[in-house]
Tab-separated table of C-alpha atoms in Angstrom:
chain	number	residue	atom	x	y	z
A	19	UNK	CA	-30.136	-47.380	68.551
A	20	UNK	CA	-28.024	-46.065	65.685
A	21	UNK	CA	-25.651	-43.112	65.811
A	22	UNK	CA	-24.986	-41.713	62.309
A	23	UNK	CA	-21.771	-39.777	61.709
A	24	UNK	CA	-21.457	-37.203	58.930
A	25	UNK	CA	-18.385	-36.159	56.947
A	26	UNK	CA	-15.512	-34.723	58.977
A	27	UNK	CA	-13.118	-35.669	61.751
A	28	UNK	CA	-14.753	-36.925	64.949
A	29	UNK	CA	-11.661	-37.452	67.106
A	30	UNK	CA	-11.204	-40.537	69.310
A	31	UNK	CA	-14.045	-42.973	70.020
A	32	UNK	CA	-13.752	-44.649	73.409
A	33	UNK	CA	-16.431	-46.888	74.913
A	34	UNK	CA	-15.847	-48.267	78.411
A	35	UNK	CA	-18.256	-50.724	79.964
A	36	UNK	CA	-21.124	-50.010	77.614
A	37	UNK	CA	-23.300	-53.126	77.849
A	38	UNK	CA	-26.012	-52.810	75.221
A	39	UNK	CA	-28.736	-55.417	75.631
A	40	UNK	CA	-29.478	-54.989	71.933
A	41	UNK	CA	-26.694	-53.936	69.548
A	42	UNK	CA	-25.998	-50.209	69.264
A	43	UNK	CA	-24.569	-49.172	65.899
A	44	UNK	CA	-22.211	-46.313	65.044
A	45	UNK	CA	-22.253	-45.912	61.267
A	46	UNK	CA	-21.314	-43.571	58.442
A	47	UNK	CA	-24.039	-41.524	56.798
A	48	UNK	CA	-24.809	-42.789	53.308
A	49	UNK	CA	-22.237	-41.585	50.785
A	50	UNK	CA	-20.108	-39.871	53.448
A	51	UNK	CA	-16.756	-40.723	55.063
A	52	UNK	CA	-16.506	-39.668	58.695
A	53	UNK	CA	-13.020	-40.056	60.188
A	54	UNK	CA	-12.007	-41.266	63.634
A	55	UNK	CA	-8.439	-41.061	64.915
A	56	UNK	CA	-8.768	-44.199	67.024
A	57	UNK	CA	-11.420	-46.637	68.281
A	58	UNK	CA	-11.148	-48.325	71.693
A	59	UNK	CA	-13.792	-50.541	73.285
A	60	UNK	CA	-12.960	-51.782	76.774
A	61	UNK	CA	-15.228	-54.084	78.735
A	62	UNK	CA	-17.969	-53.237	76.222
A	63	UNK	CA	-20.663	-55.500	74.804
A	64	UNK	CA	-22.932	-55.495	71.732
A	65	UNK	CA	-21.615	-52.541	69.745
A	66	UNK	CA	-21.398	-52.314	65.936
A	67	UNK	CA	-18.898	-50.011	64.182
A	68	UNK	CA	-19.648	-49.847	60.442
A	69	UNK	CA	-18.424	-47.902	57.425
A	70	UNK	CA	-16.043	-45.547	59.240
A	71	UNK	CA	-12.514	-44.434	58.393
A	72	UNK	CA	-10.018	-44.829	61.227
A	73	UNK	CA	-6.681	-43.078	60.715
A	74	UNK	CA	-4.390	-40.648	62.505
A	75	UNK	CA	-3.456	-39.196	59.107
A	76	UNK	CA	-5.873	-36.308	59.571
A	77	UNK	CA	-4.285	-35.424	62.902
A	78	UNK	CA	-1.427	-32.941	63.243
A	79	UNK	CA	0.864	-35.543	64.816
A	80	UNK	CA	0.968	-39.263	64.116
A	81	UNK	CA	1.519	-41.455	67.157
A	82	UNK	CA	2.207	-45.163	66.735
A	83	UNK	CA	-0.621	-47.061	68.421
A	84	UNK	CA	-3.465	-49.518	67.784
A	85	UNK	CA	-6.056	-47.956	65.543
A	86	UNK	CA	-8.902	-50.272	66.591
A	87	UNK	CA	-8.709	-52.113	69.916
A	88	UNK	CA	-11.297	-54.386	71.516
A	89	UNK	CA	-9.958	-54.925	75.030
A	90	UNK	CA	-10.984	-56.636	78.240
A	91	UNK	CA	-10.937	-54.950	81.643
A	92	UNK	CA	-10.386	-56.369	85.136
A	93	UNK	CA	-13.261	-54.373	86.611
A	94	UNK	CA	-15.582	-54.068	83.611
A	95	UNK	CA	-15.089	-57.622	82.394
A	96	UNK	CA	-14.524	-58.883	78.849
A	97	UNK	CA	-15.648	-57.145	75.719
A	98	UNK	CA	-18.138	-59.301	73.824
A	99	UNK	CA	-20.191	-59.290	70.657
A	100	UNK	CA	-18.393	-56.362	69.029
A	101	UNK	CA	-18.677	-56.000	65.232
A	102	UNK	CA	-16.162	-54.002	63.184
A	103	UNK	CA	-17.447	-53.989	59.607
A	104	UNK	CA	-16.720	-52.274	56.270
A	105	UNK	CA	-14.260	-49.813	57.779
A	106	UNK	CA	-11.116	-48.285	56.226
A	107	UNK	CA	-8.265	-48.501	58.719
A	108	UNK	CA	-4.819	-47.142	57.866
A	109	UNK	CA	-1.840	-45.227	59.254
A	110	UNK	CA	-1.541	-43.052	56.158
A	111	UNK	CA	-2.953	-43.320	52.677
A	112	UNK	CA	0.412	-43.515	50.888
A	113	UNK	CA	3.710	-45.133	51.959
A	114	UNK	CA	5.550	-44.719	48.660
A	115	UNK	CA	8.138	-42.400	50.202
A	116	UNK	CA	8.452	-44.137	53.583
A	117	UNK	CA	11.918	-45.097	54.807
A	118	UNK	CA	12.706	-48.019	57.103
A	119	UNK	CA	12.660	-45.555	59.986
A	120	UNK	CA	9.201	-44.369	58.968
A	121	UNK	CA	7.910	-47.933	58.972
A	122	UNK	CA	9.422	-48.561	62.393
A	123	UNK	CA	8.282	-45.331	64.028
A	124	UNK	CA	5.014	-44.388	62.318
A	125	UNK	CA	3.183	-47.569	61.268
A	126	UNK	CA	0.252	-48.250	63.605
A	127	UNK	CA	-1.249	-51.663	64.322
A	128	UNK	CA	-4.580	-52.216	62.586
A	129	UNK	CA	-7.078	-54.202	64.707
A	130	UNK	CA	-6.446	-55.934	68.062
A	131	UNK	CA	-9.214	-58.186	69.441
A	132	UNK	CA	-9.087	-59.566	72.983
A	133	UNK	CA	-12.885	-59.792	73.373
A	134	UNK	CA	-15.150	-62.834	72.972
A	135	UNK	CA	-17.479	-63.648	70.074
A	136	UNK	CA	-16.525	-60.613	68.012
A	137	UNK	CA	-16.788	-60.218	64.227
A	138	UNK	CA	-14.213	-58.425	62.070
A	139	UNK	CA	-15.705	-58.343	58.569
A	140	UNK	CA	-15.103	-56.651	55.233
A	141	UNK	CA	-12.543	-54.101	56.405
A	142	UNK	CA	-9.602	-52.676	54.478
A	143	UNK	CA	-6.512	-52.472	56.711
A	144	UNK	CA	-3.597	-50.758	54.950
A	145	UNK	CA	-0.132	-49.406	55.649
A	146	UNK	CA	0.200	-50.825	59.141
A	147	UNK	CA	2.623	-52.692	61.367
A	148	UNK	CA	0.509	-55.710	62.400
A	149	UNK	CA	-2.785	-56.171	60.533
A	150	UNK	CA	-5.440	-58.066	62.544
A	151	UNK	CA	-4.439	-59.770	65.805
A	152	UNK	CA	-6.893	-61.920	67.790
A	153	UNK	CA	-6.361	-63.247	71.316
A	154	UNK	CA	-10.029	-63.704	72.295
A	155	UNK	CA	-12.088	-66.894	71.727
A	156	UNK	CA	-14.859	-67.483	69.177
A	157	UNK	CA	-13.860	-64.528	66.976
A	158	UNK	CA	-14.681	-64.454	63.245
A	159	UNK	CA	-12.351	-62.610	60.852
A	160	UNK	CA	-14.005	-62.631	57.419
A	161	UNK	CA	-13.446	-60.999	54.043
A	162	UNK	CA	-10.870	-58.423	55.102
A	163	UNK	CA	-8.014	-57.005	53.048
A	164	UNK	CA	-4.697	-56.484	54.842
A	165	UNK	CA	-2.369	-54.653	52.445
A	166	UNK	CA	1.128	-53.259	53.075
A	167	UNK	CA	2.295	-54.409	56.508
A	168	UNK	CA	5.635	-54.659	58.284
A	169	UNK	CA	4.801	-57.211	60.997
A	170	UNK	CA	2.355	-60.124	60.686
A	171	UNK	CA	-0.719	-59.948	58.481
A	172	UNK	CA	-2.987	-61.863	60.884
A	173	UNK	CA	-2.505	-63.473	64.284
A	174	UNK	CA	-4.839	-66.008	65.858
A	175	UNK	CA	-4.198	-66.971	69.476
A	176	UNK	CA	-7.753	-67.434	70.750
A	177	UNK	CA	-9.572	-70.768	70.713
A	178	UNK	CA	-12.252	-71.553	68.109
A	179	UNK	CA	-11.520	-68.589	65.860
A	180	UNK	CA	-12.488	-68.539	62.179
A	181	UNK	CA	-10.347	-66.732	59.585
A	182	UNK	CA	-12.126	-66.995	56.255
A	183	UNK	CA	-11.890	-65.275	52.873
A	184	UNK	CA	-9.238	-62.746	53.853
A	185	UNK	CA	-6.487	-61.402	51.579
A	186	UNK	CA	-3.082	-60.581	53.058
A	187	UNK	CA	-0.515	-59.055	50.700
A	188	UNK	CA	2.629	-56.960	50.409
A	189	UNK	CA	5.014	-57.477	53.303
A	190	UNK	CA	7.645	-54.807	54.040
A	191	UNK	CA	10.805	-56.274	55.581
A	192	UNK	CA	12.115	-53.391	57.699
A	193	UNK	CA	13.212	-55.001	61.003
A	194	UNK	CA	14.085	-58.299	62.703
A	195	UNK	CA	10.492	-59.527	63.072
A	196	UNK	CA	9.989	-62.838	61.238
A	197	UNK	CA	6.997	-61.758	59.196
A	198	UNK	CA	4.070	-64.158	58.732
A	199	UNK	CA	0.904	-64.018	56.693
A	200	UNK	CA	-0.754	-65.794	59.626
A	201	UNK	CA	0.882	-66.690	62.921
A	202	UNK	CA	-0.257	-68.453	66.091
A	203	UNK	CA	1.375	-69.666	69.274
A	204	UNK	CA	0.211	-71.072	72.580
A	205	UNK	CA	0.885	-69.308	75.847
A	206	UNK	CA	0.313	-69.800	79.570
A	207	UNK	CA	1.715	-68.283	82.733
A	208	UNK	CA	4.611	-70.692	82.285
A	209	UNK	CA	5.491	-69.122	78.935
A	210	UNK	CA	5.187	-69.410	75.165
A	211	UNK	CA	4.676	-72.907	73.760
A	212	UNK	CA	3.397	-74.304	77.050
A	213	UNK	CA	-0.315	-74.396	76.230
A	214	UNK	CA	-2.824	-75.344	73.539
A	215	UNK	CA	-4.660	-73.333	70.872
A	216	UNK	CA	-7.843	-75.206	69.940
A	217	UNK	CA	-10.283	-75.342	67.087
A	218	UNK	CA	-9.101	-72.606	64.710
A	219	UNK	CA	-10.371	-72.675	61.117
A	220	UNK	CA	-8.318	-71.080	58.320
A	221	UNK	CA	-10.415	-71.269	55.167
A	222	UNK	CA	-10.208	-69.677	51.749
A	223	UNK	CA	-7.587	-67.050	52.578
A	224	UNK	CA	-4.980	-65.684	50.159
A	225	UNK	CA	-1.456	-64.760	51.268
A	226	UNK	CA	0.846	-63.021	48.762
A	227	UNK	CA	4.412	-61.978	49.632
A	228	UNK	CA	4.309	-59.081	47.158
A	229	UNK	CA	2.257	-58.030	44.149
A	230	UNK	CA	4.795	-55.564	42.736
A	231	UNK	CA	8.343	-56.857	42.062
A	232	UNK	CA	9.564	-53.259	42.384
A	233	UNK	CA	8.098	-52.828	45.871
A	234	UNK	CA	10.696	-51.357	48.273
A	235	UNK	CA	11.862	-53.421	51.256
A	236	UNK	CA	10.720	-56.724	49.807
A	237	UNK	CA	11.749	-59.666	51.933
A	238	UNK	CA	10.803	-63.233	52.839
A	239	UNK	CA	7.296	-63.797	54.190
A	240	UNK	CA	6.349	-66.969	56.018
A	241	UNK	CA	2.865	-68.098	55.008
A	242	UNK	CA	0.900	-69.848	57.765
A	243	UNK	CA	3.495	-70.169	60.508
A	244	UNK	CA	2.560	-71.912	63.748
A	245	UNK	CA	5.776	-72.699	65.636
A	246	UNK	CA	4.915	-72.974	69.342
A	247	UNK	CA	2.028	-75.431	69.742
A	248	UNK	CA	0.247	-77.407	70.653
A	249	UNK	CA	-2.440	-76.859	68.027
A	250	UNK	CA	-5.492	-79.099	68.397
A	251	UNK	CA	-8.442	-79.740	66.076
A	252	UNK	CA	-7.483	-77.130	63.482
A	253	UNK	CA	-8.813	-77.083	59.920
A	254	UNK	CA	-6.613	-75.388	57.296
A	255	UNK	CA	-8.328	-75.632	53.917
A	256	UNK	CA	-8.700	-73.953	50.514
A	257	UNK	CA	-5.998	-71.351	51.168
A	258	UNK	CA	-3.583	-69.964	48.574
A	259	UNK	CA	-0.093	-69.180	49.904
A	260	UNK	CA	2.384	-67.403	47.597
A	261	UNK	CA	5.558	-66.626	49.543
A	262	UNK	CA	9.349	-66.544	49.336
A	263	UNK	CA	10.122	-68.859	52.256
A	264	UNK	CA	10.248	-72.497	53.369
A	265	UNK	CA	7.230	-72.048	55.594
A	266	UNK	CA	4.228	-72.213	53.303
A	267	UNK	CA	2.106	-73.977	55.937
A	268	UNK	CA	3.920	-75.215	59.062
A	269	UNK	CA	2.568	-76.620	62.324
A	270	UNK	CA	5.086	-77.443	65.065
A	271	UNK	CA	3.228	-79.470	67.670
A	272	UNK	CA	-0.168	-80.515	66.280
A	273	UNK	CA	-2.893	-82.960	67.266
A	274	UNK	CA	-5.875	-83.985	65.148
A	275	UNK	CA	-5.407	-81.177	62.613
A	276	UNK	CA	-6.496	-81.302	58.960
A	277	UNK	CA	-4.608	-79.571	56.109
A	278	UNK	CA	-6.476	-80.015	52.840
A	279	UNK	CA	-7.113	-78.443	49.424
A	280	UNK	CA	-4.442	-75.747	49.836
A	281	UNK	CA	-2.166	-74.359	47.119
A	282	UNK	CA	1.347	-73.337	48.168
A	283	UNK	CA	3.632	-71.575	45.661
A	284	UNK	CA	7.200	-70.266	45.895
A	285	UNK	CA	7.211	-66.740	44.444
A	286	UNK	CA	10.977	-66.578	43.781
A	287	UNK	CA	13.916	-68.856	43.041
A	288	UNK	CA	16.698	-69.550	45.520
A	289	UNK	CA	16.819	-69.248	49.275
A	290	UNK	CA	14.837	-69.069	51.437
A	291	UNK	CA	12.769	-71.819	49.878
A	292	UNK	CA	11.425	-73.896	48.285
A	293	UNK	CA	8.079	-73.626	50.028
A	294	UNK	CA	6.613	-76.570	51.934
A	295	UNK	CA	3.578	-77.881	53.804
A	296	UNK	CA	4.897	-79.478	56.972
A	297	UNK	CA	3.833	-80.937	60.331
A	298	UNK	CA	6.719	-81.232	62.795
A	299	UNK	CA	7.097	-82.173	66.451
A	300	UNK	CA	6.789	-79.470	69.070
A	301	UNK	CA	9.987	-77.523	69.738
A	302	UNK	CA	10.340	-79.465	72.992
A	303	UNK	CA	10.352	-82.737	70.940
A	304	UNK	CA	6.837	-83.898	71.851
A	305	UNK	CA	5.374	-85.671	68.831
A	306	UNK	CA	2.533	-84.446	66.679
A	307	UNK	CA	-0.255	-86.998	66.206
A	308	UNK	CA	-3.565	-87.742	64.501
A	309	UNK	CA	-3.111	-85.192	61.703
A	310	UNK	CA	-4.102	-85.530	58.029
A	311	UNK	CA	-2.810	-83.626	54.989
A	312	UNK	CA	-4.319	-84.341	51.569
A	313	UNK	CA	-5.361	-82.804	48.229
A	314	UNK	CA	-2.756	-80.041	48.532
A	315	UNK	CA	-0.700	-78.603	45.677
């Protein structure tokens, strides 16, 4: 089935436990831009959200939250097979006059994915805190633009994720978060850095600290920063990283990972920098092993 939305504001979309045997699509009518304030799928399976605008900007009051969330549920089970495609997702359309306080109190998170086997493709995520964050396994994040963010551009914590062909640009340094174009860490009940993140592919992505030298609140952006391994069987290839930081591509605690055909550039002189590609031991001193890095600039 397909539900077609026409121009106008449609409020909040919430799907709980909807298990579609065949995918059900919620799409924009051709040439029209329907607006949702928020999208939440919890314990849902086989839904497609395509061509919609998700923003609280049309609402009377802006509340900092996650604009698109694919969540699991103890009773309803995991979300699975959700597709978010060709959507425009933003806190507000213009942040030119935002203060630090505005960034810290108004900026919503873009997309949060805890479900399995989901696809996040071709979306524009703008003027947000964190861009696209993935904790579920086997998730594909492809061809998205994350522009103007104050946290991390992308996060990948789930096993066997693919992040391919995305552009992350324009970091706003407004708080104590160490901002990353892409960040990952392992976690267990024992804490951060106690587990393993397996099989992630980072391919053909572009990370740019800033595109306008007159951008307000410019600050250092770490490129691909993975500081609390272990990371096993990763492939990091064909990425372009243009940042003002030491951490162009850094793995701390890696086994059998490949870093190849990447270009890492320091966008500014002086500290922090110059930018590197680096494989270090885990923070707890366990050695990295079996890794290869070649054909990088």
